[in-house]
PDB file of C-alpha atoms in Angstrom:
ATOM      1  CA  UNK A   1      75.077 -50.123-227.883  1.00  0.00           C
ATOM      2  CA  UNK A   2      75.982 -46.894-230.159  1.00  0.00           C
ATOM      3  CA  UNK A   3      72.915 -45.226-231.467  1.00  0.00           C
ATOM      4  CA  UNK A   4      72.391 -45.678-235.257  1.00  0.00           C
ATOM      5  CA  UNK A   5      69.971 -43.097-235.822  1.00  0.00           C
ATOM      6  CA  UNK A   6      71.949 -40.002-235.380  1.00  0.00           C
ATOM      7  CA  UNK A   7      69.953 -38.139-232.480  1.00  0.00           C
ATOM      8  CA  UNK A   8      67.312 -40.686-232.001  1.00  0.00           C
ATOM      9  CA  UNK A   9      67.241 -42.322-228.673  1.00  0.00           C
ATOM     10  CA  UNK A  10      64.957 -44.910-226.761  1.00  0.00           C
ATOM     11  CA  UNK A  11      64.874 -44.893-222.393  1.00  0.00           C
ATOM     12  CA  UNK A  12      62.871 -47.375-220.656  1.00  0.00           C
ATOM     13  CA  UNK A  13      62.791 -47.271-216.961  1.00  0.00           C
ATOM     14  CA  UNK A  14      61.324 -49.625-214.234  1.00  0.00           C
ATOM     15  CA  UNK A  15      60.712 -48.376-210.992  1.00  0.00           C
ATOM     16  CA  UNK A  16      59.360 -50.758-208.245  1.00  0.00           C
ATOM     17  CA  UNK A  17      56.050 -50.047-206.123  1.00  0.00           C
ATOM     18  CA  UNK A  18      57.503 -51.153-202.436  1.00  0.00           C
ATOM     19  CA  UNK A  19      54.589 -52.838-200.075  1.00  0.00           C
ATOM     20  CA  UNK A  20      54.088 -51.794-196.756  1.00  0.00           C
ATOM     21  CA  UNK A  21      55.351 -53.807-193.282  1.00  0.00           C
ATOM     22  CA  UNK A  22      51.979 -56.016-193.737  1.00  0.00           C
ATOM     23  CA  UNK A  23      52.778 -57.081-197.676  1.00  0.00           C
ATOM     24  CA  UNK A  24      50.357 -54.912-198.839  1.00  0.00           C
ATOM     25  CA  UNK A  25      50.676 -52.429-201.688  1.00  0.00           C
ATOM     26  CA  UNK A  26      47.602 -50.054-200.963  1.00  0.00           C
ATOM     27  CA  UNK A  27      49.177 -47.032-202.905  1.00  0.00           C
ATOM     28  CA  UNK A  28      48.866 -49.235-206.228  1.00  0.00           C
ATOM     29  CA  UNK A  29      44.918 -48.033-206.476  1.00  0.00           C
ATOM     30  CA  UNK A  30      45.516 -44.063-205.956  1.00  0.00           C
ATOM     31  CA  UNK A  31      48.482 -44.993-208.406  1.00  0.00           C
ATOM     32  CA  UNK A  32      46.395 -46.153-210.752  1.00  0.00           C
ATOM     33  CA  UNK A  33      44.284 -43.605-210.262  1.00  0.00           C
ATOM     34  CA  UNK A  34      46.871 -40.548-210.399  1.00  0.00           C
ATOM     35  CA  UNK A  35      48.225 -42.150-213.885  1.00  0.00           C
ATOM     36  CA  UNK A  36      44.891 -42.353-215.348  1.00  0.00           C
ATOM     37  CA  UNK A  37      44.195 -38.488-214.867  1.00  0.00           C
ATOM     38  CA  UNK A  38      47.292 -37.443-216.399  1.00  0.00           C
ATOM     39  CA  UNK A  39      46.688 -35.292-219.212  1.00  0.00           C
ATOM     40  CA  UNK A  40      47.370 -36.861-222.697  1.00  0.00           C
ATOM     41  CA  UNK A  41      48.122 -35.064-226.203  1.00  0.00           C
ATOM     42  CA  UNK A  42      48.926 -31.168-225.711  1.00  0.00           C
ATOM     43  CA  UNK A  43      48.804 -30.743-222.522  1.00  0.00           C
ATOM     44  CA  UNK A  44      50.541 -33.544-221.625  1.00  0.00           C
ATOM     45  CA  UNK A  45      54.044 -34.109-219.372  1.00  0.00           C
ATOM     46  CA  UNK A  46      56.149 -34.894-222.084  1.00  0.00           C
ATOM     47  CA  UNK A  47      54.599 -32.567-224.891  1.00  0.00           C
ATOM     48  CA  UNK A  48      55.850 -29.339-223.394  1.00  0.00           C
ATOM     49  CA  UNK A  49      59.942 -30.273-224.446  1.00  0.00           C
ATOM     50  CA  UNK A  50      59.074 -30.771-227.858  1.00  0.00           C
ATOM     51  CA  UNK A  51      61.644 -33.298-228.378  1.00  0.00           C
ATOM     52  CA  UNK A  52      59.529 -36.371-227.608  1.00  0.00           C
ATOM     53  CA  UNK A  53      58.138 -38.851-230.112  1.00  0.00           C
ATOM     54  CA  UNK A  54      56.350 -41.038-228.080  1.00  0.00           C
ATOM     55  CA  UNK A  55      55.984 -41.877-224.582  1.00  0.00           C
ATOM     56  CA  UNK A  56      54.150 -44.560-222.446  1.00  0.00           C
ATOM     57  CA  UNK A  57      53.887 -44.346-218.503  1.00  0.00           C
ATOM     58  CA  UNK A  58      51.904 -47.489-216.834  1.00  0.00           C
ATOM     59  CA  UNK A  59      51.942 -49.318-214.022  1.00  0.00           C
ATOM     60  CA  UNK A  60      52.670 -53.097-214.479  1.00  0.00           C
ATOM     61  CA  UNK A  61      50.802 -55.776-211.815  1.00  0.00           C
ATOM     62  CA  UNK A  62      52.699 -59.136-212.888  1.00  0.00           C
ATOM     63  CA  UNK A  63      53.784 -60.580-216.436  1.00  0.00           C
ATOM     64  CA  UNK A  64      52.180 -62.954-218.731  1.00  0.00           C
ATOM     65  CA  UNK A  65      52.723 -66.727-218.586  1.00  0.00           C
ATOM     66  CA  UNK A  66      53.289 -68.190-222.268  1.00  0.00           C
ATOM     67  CA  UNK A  67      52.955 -71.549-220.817  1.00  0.00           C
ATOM     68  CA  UNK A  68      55.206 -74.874-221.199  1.00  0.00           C
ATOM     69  CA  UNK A  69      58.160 -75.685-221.627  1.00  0.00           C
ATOM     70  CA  UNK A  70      58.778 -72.187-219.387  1.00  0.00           C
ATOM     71  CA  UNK A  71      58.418 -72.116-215.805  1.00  0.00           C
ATOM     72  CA  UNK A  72      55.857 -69.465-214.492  1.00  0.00           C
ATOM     73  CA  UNK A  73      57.034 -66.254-212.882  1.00  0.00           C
ATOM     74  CA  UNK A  74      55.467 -63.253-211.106  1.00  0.00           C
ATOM     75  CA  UNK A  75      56.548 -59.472-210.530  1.00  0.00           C
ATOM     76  CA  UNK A  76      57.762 -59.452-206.311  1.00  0.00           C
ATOM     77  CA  UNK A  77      56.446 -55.836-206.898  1.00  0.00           C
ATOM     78  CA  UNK A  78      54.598 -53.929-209.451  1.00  0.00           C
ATOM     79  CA  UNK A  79      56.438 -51.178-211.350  1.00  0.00           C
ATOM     80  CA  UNK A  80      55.682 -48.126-212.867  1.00  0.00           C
ATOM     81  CA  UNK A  81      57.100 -48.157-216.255  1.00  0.00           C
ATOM     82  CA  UNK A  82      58.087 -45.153-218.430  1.00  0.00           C
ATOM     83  CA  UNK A  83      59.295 -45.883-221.817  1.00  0.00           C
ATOM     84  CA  UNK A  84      59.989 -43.155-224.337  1.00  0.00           C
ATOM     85  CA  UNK A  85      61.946 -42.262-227.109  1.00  0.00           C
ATOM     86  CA  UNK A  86      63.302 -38.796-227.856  1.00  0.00           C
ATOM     87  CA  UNK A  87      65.714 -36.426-230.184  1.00  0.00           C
ATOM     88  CA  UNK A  88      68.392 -34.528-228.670  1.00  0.00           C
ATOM     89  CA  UNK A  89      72.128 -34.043-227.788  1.00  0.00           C
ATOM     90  CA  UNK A  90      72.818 -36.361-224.596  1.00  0.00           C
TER      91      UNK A  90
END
């Protein structure tokens, strides 16, 4: 899709957290951890390009059931999400 607000664009990436050889995914807590002391606001990572509007980086466990008439679904993994939008020549 062709972007409609001259040099406006959106990115939203999901990357999967892999479990180990036992099913466990014991790097999700220090992951957690590590995205919660990121520095937000000025000193932030995406503050110091100056072409960033917004930008969200999370980790996501599972999604939300709605209920019926859908079936229910989980995540296989959880995924660290970035989602930003941002001015600029590609």
């Amino acid at each position: 899709m062709g972007n409609r607000y001259d040099n406006f664009y959106g990115y939203t990436g999901m990357f999967p957290v892999l479990r180990d050889v036992a099913g466990e995914a014991p790097k999700i807590t220090s992951l957690r951890r590590c995205l919660s002391e990121l520095e937000n606001g000025q000193g932030s990572l995406f503050s110091r390009t100056g072409l960033v509007h917004g930008a969200r980086l999370f980790l996501l466990d599972d999604v939300v059931y709605n209920g019926a008439p859908s079936p229910q679904e989980h995540l296989d993994y959880a995924y660290v999400v970035l989602s930003i939008t941002f001015d600029g020549d590609l």
